[in-house]
Coordinates of C-alpha atoms in Angstrom, one line a residue:
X723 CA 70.9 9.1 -16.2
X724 CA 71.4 12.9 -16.1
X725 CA 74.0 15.2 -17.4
X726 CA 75.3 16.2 -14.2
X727 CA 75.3 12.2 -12.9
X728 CA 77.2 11.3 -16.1
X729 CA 79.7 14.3 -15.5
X730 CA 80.1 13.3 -11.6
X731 CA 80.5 9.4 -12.7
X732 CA 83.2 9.8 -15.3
X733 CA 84.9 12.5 -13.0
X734 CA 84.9 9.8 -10.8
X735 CA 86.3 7.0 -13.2
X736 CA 89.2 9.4 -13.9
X737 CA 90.4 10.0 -10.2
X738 CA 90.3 6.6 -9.9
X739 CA 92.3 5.9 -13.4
X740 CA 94.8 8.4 -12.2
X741 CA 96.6 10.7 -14.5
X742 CA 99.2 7.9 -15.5
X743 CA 96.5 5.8 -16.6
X744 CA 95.1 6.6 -19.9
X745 CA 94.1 4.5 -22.4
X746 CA 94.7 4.5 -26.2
X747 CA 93.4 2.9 -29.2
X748 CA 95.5 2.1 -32.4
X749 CA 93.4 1.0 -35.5
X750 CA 96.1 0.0 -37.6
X751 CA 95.6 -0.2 -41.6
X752 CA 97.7 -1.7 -44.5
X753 CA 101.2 -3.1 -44.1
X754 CA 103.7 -5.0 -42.3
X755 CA 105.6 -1.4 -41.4
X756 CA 102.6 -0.1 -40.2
X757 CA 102.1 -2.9 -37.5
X758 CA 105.4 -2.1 -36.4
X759 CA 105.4 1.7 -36.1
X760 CA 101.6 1.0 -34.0
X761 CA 103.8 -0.8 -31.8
X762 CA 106.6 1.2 -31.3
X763 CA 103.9 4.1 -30.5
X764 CA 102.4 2.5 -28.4
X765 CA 105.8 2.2 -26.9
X766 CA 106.7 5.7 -26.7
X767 CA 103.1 6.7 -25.5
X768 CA 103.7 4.3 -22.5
X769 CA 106.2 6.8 -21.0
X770 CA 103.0 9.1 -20.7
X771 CA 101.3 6.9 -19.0
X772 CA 99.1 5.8 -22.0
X773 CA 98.0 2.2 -21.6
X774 CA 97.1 0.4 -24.5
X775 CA 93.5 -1.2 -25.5
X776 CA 91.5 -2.9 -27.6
X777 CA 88.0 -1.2 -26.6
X778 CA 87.7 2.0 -28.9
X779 CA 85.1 2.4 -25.9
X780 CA 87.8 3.0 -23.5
X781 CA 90.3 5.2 -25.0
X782 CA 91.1 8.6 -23.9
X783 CA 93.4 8.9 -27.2
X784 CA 92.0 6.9 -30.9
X785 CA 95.1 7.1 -33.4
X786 CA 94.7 5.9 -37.0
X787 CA 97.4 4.6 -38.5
X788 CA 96.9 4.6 -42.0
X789 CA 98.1 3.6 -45.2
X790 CA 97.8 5.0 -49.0
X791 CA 99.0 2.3 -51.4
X792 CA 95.0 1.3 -52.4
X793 CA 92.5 3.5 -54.3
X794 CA 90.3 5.5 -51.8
X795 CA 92.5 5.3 -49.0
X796 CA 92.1 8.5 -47.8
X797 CA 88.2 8.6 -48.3
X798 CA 88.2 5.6 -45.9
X799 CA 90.1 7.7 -43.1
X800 CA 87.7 10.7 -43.8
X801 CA 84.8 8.6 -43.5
X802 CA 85.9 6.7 -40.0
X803 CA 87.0 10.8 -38.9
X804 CA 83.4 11.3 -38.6
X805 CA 82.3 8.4 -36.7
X806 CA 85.0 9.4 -34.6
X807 CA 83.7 12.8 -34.5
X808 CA 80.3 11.8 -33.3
X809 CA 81.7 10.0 -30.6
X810 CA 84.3 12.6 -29.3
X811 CA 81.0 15.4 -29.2
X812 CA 79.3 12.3 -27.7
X813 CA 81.8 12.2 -24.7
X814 CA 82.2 16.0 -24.7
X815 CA 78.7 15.9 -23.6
X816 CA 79.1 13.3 -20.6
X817 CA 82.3 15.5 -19.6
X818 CA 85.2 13.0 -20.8
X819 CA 87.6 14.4 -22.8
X820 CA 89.0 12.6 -26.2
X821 CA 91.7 13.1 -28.5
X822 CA 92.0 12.0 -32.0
X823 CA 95.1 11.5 -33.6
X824 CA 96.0 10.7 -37.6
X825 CA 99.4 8.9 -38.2
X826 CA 101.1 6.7 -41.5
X827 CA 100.8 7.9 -44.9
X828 CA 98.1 9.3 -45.6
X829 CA 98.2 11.6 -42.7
X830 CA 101.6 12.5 -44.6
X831 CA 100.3 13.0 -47.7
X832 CA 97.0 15.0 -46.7
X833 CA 98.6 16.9 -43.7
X834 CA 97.0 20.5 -43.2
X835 CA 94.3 18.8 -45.4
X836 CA 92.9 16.3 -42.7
X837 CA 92.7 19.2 -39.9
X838 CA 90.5 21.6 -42.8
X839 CA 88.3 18.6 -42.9
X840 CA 88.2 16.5 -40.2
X841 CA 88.2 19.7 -37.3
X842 CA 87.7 17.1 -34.5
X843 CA 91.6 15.8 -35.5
X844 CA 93.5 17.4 -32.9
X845 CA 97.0 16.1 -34.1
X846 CA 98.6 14.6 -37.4
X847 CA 101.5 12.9 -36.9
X848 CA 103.8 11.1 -40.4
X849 CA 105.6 8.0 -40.7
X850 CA 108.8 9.4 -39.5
X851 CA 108.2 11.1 -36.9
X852 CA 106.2 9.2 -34.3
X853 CA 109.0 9.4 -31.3
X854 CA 108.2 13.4 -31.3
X855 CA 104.0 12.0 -30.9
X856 CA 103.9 12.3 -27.0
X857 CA 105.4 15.9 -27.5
X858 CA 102.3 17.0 -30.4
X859 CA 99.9 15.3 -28.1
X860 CA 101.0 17.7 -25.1
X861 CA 100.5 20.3 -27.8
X862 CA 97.2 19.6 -28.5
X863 CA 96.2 19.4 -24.7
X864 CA 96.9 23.3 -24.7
X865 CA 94.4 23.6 -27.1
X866 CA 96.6 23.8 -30.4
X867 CA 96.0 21.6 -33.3
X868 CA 99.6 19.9 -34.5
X869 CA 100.4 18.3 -38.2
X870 CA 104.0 17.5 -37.5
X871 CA 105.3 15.7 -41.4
X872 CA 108.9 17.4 -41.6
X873 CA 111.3 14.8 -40.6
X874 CA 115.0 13.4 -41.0
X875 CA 114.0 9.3 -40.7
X876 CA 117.4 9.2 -39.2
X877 CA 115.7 10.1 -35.7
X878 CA 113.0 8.3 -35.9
X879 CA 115.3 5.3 -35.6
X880 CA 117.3 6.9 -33.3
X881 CA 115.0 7.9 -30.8
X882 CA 111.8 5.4 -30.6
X883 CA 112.2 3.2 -27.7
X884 CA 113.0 -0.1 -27.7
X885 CA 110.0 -2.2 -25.5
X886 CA 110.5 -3.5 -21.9
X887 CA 111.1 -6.9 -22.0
X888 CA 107.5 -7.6 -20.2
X889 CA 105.6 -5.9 -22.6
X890 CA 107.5 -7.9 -25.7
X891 CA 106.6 -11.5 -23.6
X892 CA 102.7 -10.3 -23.9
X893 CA 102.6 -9.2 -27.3
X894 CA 104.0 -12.8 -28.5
X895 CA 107.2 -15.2 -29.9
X896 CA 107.3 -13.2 -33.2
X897 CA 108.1 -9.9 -33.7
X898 CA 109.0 -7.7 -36.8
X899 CA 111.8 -5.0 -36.6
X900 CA 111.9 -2.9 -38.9
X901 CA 115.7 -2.0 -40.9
X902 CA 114.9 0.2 -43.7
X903 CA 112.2 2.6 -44.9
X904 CA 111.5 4.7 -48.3
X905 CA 112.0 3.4 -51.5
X906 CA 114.7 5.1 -54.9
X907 CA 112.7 2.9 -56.6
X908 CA 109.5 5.3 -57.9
X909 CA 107.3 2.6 -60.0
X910 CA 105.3 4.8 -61.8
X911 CA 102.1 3.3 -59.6
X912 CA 103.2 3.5 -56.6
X913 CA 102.6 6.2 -53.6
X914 CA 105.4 5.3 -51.1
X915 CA 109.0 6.8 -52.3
X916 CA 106.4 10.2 -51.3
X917 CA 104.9 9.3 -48.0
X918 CA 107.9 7.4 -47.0
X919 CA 110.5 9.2 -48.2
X920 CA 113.8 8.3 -50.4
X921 CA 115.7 5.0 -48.8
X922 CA 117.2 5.0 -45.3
X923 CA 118.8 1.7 -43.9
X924 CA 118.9 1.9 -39.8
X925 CA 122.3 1.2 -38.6
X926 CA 123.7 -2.3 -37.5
X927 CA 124.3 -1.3 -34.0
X928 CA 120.5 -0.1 -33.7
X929 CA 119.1 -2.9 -35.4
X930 CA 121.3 -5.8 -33.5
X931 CA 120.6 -4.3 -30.1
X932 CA 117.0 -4.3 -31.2
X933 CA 117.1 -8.2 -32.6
X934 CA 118.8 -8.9 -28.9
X935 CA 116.3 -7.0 -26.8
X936 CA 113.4 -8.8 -28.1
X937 CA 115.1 -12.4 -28.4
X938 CA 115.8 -11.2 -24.1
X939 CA 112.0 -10.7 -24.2
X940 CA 110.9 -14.3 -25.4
X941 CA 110.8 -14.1 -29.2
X942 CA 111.7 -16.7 -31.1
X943 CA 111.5 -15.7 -34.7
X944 CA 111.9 -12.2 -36.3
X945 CA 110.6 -10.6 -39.4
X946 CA 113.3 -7.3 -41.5
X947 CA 110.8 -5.1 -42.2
X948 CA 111.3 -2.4 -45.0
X949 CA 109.8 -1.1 -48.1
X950 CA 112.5 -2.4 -49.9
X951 CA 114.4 -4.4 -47.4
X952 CA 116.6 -5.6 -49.4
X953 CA 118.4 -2.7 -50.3
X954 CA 119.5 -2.4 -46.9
X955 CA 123.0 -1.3 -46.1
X956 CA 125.4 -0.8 -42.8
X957 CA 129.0 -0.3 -42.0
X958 CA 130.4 -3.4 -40.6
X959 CA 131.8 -3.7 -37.6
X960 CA 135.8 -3.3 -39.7
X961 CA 133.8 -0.3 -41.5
X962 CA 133.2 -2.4 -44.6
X963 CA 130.2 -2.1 -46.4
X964 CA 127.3 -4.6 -45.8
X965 CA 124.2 -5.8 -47.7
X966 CA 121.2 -7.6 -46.0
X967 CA 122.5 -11.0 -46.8
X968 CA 125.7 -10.0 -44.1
X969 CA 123.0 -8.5 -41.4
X970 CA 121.0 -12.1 -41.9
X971 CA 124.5 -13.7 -41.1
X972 CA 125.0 -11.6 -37.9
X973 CA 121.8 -11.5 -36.5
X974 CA 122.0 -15.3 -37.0
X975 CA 124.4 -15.5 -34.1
X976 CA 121.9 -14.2 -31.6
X977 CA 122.0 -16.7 -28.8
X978 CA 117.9 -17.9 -28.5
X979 CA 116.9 -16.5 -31.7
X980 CA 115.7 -19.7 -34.0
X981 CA 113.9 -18.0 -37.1
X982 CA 115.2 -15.2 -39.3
X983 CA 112.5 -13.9 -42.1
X984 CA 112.1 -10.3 -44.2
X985 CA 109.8 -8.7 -46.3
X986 CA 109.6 -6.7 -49.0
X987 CA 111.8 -7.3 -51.4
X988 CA 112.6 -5.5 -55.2
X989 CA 114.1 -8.3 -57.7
X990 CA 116.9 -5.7 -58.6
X991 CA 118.4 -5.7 -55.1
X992 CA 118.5 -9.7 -54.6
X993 CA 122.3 -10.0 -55.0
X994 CA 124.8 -13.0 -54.2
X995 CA 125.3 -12.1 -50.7
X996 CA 121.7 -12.5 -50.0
X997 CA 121.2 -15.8 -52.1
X998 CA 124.2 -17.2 -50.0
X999 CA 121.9 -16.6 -47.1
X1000 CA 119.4 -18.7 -48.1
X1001 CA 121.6 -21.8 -49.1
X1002 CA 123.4 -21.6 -45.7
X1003 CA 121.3 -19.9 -43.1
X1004 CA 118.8 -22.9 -42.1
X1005 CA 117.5 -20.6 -40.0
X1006 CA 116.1 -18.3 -42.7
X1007 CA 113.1 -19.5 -43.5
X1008 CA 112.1 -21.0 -47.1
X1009 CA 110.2 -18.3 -47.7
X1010 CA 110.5 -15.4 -50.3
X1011 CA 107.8 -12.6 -51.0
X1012 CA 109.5 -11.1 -54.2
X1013 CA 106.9 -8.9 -56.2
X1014 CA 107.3 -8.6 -59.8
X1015 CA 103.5 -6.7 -60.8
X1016 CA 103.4 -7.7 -64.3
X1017 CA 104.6 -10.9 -67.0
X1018 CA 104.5 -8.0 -70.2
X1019 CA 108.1 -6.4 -70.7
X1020 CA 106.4 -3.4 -72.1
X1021 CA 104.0 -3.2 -68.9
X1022 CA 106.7 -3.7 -66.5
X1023 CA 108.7 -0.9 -68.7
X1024 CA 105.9 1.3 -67.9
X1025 CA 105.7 0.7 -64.1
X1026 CA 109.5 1.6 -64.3
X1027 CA 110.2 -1.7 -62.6
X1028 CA 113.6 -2.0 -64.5
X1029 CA 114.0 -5.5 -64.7
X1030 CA 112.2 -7.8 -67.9
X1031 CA 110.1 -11.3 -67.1
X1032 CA 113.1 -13.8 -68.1
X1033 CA 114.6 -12.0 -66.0
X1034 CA 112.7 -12.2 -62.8
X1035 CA 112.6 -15.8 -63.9
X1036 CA 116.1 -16.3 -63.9
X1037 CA 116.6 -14.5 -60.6
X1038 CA 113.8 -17.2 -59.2
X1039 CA 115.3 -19.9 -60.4
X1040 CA 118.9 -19.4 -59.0
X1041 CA 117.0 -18.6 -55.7
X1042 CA 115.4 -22.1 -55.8
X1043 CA 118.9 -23.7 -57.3
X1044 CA 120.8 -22.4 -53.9
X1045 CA 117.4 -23.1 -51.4
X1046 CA 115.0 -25.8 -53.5
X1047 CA 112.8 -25.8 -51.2
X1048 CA 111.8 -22.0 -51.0
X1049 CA 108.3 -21.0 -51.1
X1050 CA 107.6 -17.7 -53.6
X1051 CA 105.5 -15.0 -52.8
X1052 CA 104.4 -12.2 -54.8
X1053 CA 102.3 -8.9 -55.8
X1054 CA 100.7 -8.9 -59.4
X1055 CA 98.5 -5.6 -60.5
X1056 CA 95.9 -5.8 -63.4
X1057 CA 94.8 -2.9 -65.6
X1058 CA 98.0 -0.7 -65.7
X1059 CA 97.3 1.8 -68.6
X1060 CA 97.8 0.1 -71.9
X1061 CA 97.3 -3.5 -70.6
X1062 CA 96.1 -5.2 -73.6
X1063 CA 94.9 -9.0 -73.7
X1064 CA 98.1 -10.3 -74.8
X1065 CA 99.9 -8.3 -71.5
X1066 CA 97.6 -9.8 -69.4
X1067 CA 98.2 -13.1 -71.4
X1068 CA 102.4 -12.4 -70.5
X1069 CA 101.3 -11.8 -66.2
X1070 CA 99.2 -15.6 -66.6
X1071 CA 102.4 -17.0 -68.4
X1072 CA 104.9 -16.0 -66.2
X1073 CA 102.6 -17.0 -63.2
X1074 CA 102.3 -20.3 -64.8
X1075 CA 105.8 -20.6 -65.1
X1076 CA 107.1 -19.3 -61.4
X1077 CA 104.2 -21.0 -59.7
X1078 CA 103.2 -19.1 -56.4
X1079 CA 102.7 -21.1 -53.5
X1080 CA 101.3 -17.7 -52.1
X1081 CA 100.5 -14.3 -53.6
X1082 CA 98.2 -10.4 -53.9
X1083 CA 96.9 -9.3 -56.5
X1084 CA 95.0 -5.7 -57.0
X1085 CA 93.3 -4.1 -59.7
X1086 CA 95.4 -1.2 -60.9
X1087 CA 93.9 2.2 -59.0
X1088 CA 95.6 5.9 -59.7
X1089 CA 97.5 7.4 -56.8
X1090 CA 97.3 11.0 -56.8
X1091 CA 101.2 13.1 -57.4
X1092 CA 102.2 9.4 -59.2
X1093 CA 103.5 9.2 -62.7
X1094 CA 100.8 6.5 -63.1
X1095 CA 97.9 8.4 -62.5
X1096 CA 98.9 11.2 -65.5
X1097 CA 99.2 8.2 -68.5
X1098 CA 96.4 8.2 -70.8
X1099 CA 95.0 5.0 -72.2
X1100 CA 93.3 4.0 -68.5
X1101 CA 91.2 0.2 -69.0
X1102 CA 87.9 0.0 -67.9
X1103 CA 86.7 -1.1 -64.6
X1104 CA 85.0 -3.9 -66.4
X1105 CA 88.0 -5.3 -68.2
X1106 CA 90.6 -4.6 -64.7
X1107 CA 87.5 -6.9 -62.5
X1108 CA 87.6 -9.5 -65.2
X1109 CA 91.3 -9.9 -65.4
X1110 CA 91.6 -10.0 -61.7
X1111 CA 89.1 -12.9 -61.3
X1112 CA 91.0 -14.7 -63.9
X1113 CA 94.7 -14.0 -62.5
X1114 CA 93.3 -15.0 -58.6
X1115 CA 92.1 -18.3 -59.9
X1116 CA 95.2 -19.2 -61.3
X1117 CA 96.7 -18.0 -58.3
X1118 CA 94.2 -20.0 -56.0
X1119 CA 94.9 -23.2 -57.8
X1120 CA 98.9 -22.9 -57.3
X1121 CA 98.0 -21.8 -53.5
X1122 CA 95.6 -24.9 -53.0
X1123 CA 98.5 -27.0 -54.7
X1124 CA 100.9 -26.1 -52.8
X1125 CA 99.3 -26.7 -49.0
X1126 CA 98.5 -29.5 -50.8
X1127 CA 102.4 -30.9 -51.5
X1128 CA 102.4 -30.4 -48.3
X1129 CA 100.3 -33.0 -46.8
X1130 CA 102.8 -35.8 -45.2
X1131 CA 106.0 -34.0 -44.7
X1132 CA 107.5 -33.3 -41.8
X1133 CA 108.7 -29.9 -40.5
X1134 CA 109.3 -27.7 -37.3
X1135 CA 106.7 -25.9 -36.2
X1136 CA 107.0 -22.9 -34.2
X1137 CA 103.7 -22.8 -31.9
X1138 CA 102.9 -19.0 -31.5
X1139 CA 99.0 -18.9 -29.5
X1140 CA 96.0 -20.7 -28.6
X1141 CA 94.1 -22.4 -31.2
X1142 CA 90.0 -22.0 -32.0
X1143 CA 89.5 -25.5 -29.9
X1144 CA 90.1 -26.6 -26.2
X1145 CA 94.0 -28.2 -26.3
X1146 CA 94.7 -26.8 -29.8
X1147 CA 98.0 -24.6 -30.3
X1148 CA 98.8 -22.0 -33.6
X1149 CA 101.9 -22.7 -34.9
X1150 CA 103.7 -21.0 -37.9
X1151 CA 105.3 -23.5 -41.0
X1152 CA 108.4 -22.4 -42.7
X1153 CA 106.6 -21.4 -45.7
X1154 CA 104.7 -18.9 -43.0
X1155 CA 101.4 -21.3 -43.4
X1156 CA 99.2 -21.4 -40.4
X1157 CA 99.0 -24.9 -38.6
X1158 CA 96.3 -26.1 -36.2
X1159 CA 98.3 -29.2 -33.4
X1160 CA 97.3 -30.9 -30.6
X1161 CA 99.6 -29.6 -27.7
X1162 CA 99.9 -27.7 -24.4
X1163 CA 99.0 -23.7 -23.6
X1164 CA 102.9 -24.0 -22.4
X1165 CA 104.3 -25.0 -25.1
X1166 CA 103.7 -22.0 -26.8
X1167 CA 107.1 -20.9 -28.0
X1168 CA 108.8 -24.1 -28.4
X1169 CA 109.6 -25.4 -31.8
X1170 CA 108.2 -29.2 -32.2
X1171 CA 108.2 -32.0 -35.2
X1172 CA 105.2 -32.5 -36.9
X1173 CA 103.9 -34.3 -39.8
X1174 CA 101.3 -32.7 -42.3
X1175 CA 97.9 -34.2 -42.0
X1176 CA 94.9 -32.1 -44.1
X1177 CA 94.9 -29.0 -45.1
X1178 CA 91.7 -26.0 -44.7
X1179 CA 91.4 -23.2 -46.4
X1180 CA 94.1 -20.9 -44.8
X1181 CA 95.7 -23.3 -42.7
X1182 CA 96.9 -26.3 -42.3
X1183 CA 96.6 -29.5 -39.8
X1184 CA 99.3 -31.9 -38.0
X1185 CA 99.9 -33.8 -35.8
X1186 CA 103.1 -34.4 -33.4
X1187 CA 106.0 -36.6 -34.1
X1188 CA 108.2 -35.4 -31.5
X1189 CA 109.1 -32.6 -29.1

């Protein structure tokens, strides 16, 4: 095929695409927040006519969403910037334009940074300011190159739209919503109270209309999203002051809506309130992801978590006094500076003593501009890889045992999508396990009894009692 062909064929695709029918491609990296804001960008790109897809191939617009808790973050966004690159001077050629765009936290820590080396970037975009993205993009169509990082997160909440409810029916029964961003909380290894800024709690009114739209749409259960969700706080309806445990109580009265869940949580913000929740709300799900980092008093000193072990412990075990049959999640990190054996000896103790029935563990890694990545004393590569193999087999073993209590009961299963086999449905435990049933393509969406059979590696089995 020649130049000129090429030119004439994709002039051709784009008369027939029309201008209100561009396509864009989200590659979405790290947390639970960042599927969310991919979604609600794709949201307010719709209203330019972008469509979304799931063909890099396709897209007239690539945006990488990314994230800078791990070590080497931003390397990995450099380095898929230049496959990128190669491909936009790769389309340039066959006359079909591209645009790149760079959104989440690292494009808010790197900023100017990523358009000095990345020149094919043609806008930047942070976490808090994604409704002003169809704006940069129009920007950048004139030919100027747009970091946009200043923000109050106040209008990001204010002035993303909510989805139509077609688009929420397509994308599935579950849906997060996110309630608060930032964090006060500034662990001394720990990146996001500086690419999400400090702590901002989304109003009820927001939040409830929100909850109500997507329950309109189809969805059955929803996840609070925030970096520290529960610190969340609103002004009731009377003007009093509320904590999350009161939103989980209101949002509970959604007509439709059958599961409540949230994520992530600090130990110092668990209060009463939020306990109460969990002994009264059935419909908040026995599950708790509730990071504590470290077992050593003098390690979790260090991290600035501001809370001791027993204590932690304590806090768990009035969680499991109110709701026994809860579920505990967590986030453990190996080689902090000055982790000795018997630190690492405290983490395996306390671990022993919580028992997990699900948790992440990482090798401690230096975040540039964190208090962290200034403390002398770093451990050795070695030492961090050995301690992590150790911890995640301790942590494997209390997973395995727990899918493995499992086996017999009998639950409600929320089926979400198609299963790997012909007449086999995905449904979702309350402890947020995977579980592969027998049952219909349109029953997707209903919540049905089953009984435990086997368990797999990441999933479970069951089979149906009754509808």
């Amino acid at each position: 095929m020649t130049q000129d062909t090429a030119l004439l064929q994709a002039q051709d695709t784009n008369i027939r695409k029309g201008s209100n029918s561009r396509k864009v491609f989200i590659k979405t990296y790290g947390c639970q927040m960042n599927v969310y804001d991919s979604v609600r960008m794709s949201d307010a790109l719709a209203k330019d006519g972008y469509e979304p897809t799931e063909d890099m191939e396709e897209a007239d617009l690539v945006l990488l969403n990314t994230c800078h808790i791990r070590e080497k973050a931003a390397e990995k966004v450099y380095s898929a910037l230049g496959r990128l690159r190669d491909m936009k001077k790769q389309r340039a050629g066959e006359g079909r334009d591209m645009m790149i765009g760079v959104t989440g936290c690292v494009a808010q820590a790197e900023g100017e940074e990523i358009l000095r080396r990345a020149p094919a970037v043609d806008v930047v975009i942070g976490p808090q300011t994604y409704h002003r993205l169809p704006e940069a993009l129009r920007r950048a169509k004139g030919g100027e190159r747009v970091v946009d990082t200043e923000y109050a997160i106040e209008d990001k909440f204010e002035h993303l739209p909510l989805a139509e409810k077609a688009k929420i029916r397509k994308r599935g029964v579950t849906a997060f919503l996110t309630v608060q961003e930032g964090c006060d909380k500034f662990c001394t290894f720990c990146v996001v109270p500086y690419t999400r800024g400090s702590e901002v709690s989304r109003p009820v009114h927001q939040i409830v209309e929100e909850a109500e739209k997507l329950v309109d749409g189809g969805v059955r259960e929803i996840t609070l999203l925030g970096q520290n969700v529960n610190a969340w706080h609103g002004e009731g309806p009377r003007g009093e002051e509320w904590s999350l445990g009161d939103l989980l109580y209101r949002l509970a009265e959604i007509p439709g809506l059958a599961r409540l869940r949230y994520t992530t949580s600090h130990p110092r913000d668990m209060d009463d309130r939020l306990i109460d929740a969990h002994r009264n709300l059935r419909m908040l799900m026995p599950y708790l992801h509730l990071p504590v980092q470290a077992g050593s008093n003098r390690i979790l000193k260090a991290m600035n978590r501001r809370h001791t072990a027993s204590e932690y412990v304590a806090l768990i075990e009035r969680i499991r006094a109110a709701r026994p049959d809860i579920a505990i999640s967590g986030d453990f990190i190996v080689g902090f500076p000055g982790e000795t054996d018997a630190d690492f000896e405290d983490t395996l103790r306390l671990v022993e003593e919580v028992r997990y029935a699900q948790a992440f563990s990482f090798k401690y890694s230096t975040r540039p501009g964190t208090p962290g990545a200034e403390l002398k004393d770093q451990v050795p590569e070695e030492v961090k890889a050995r301690r992590l193999e150790k911890l995640q087999a301790l942590l494997l073993k209390q997973q395995q045992e727990f899918a493995e209590s499992c086996v017999g009961k009998v639950i409600d299963l929320l089926l979400e999508k198609p299963g790997r086999m012909p007449g086999q449905l995905i449904g979702r435990s309350p402890w947020l396990q995977s579980v592969n049933v027998d049952a219909k393509a349109s029953q997707i969406g209903d919540i049905i009894r089953v009984r435990i059979t086997g368990i797999s590696t990441n999933s479970l089995f069951a089979e149906v009692v009754s509808n």
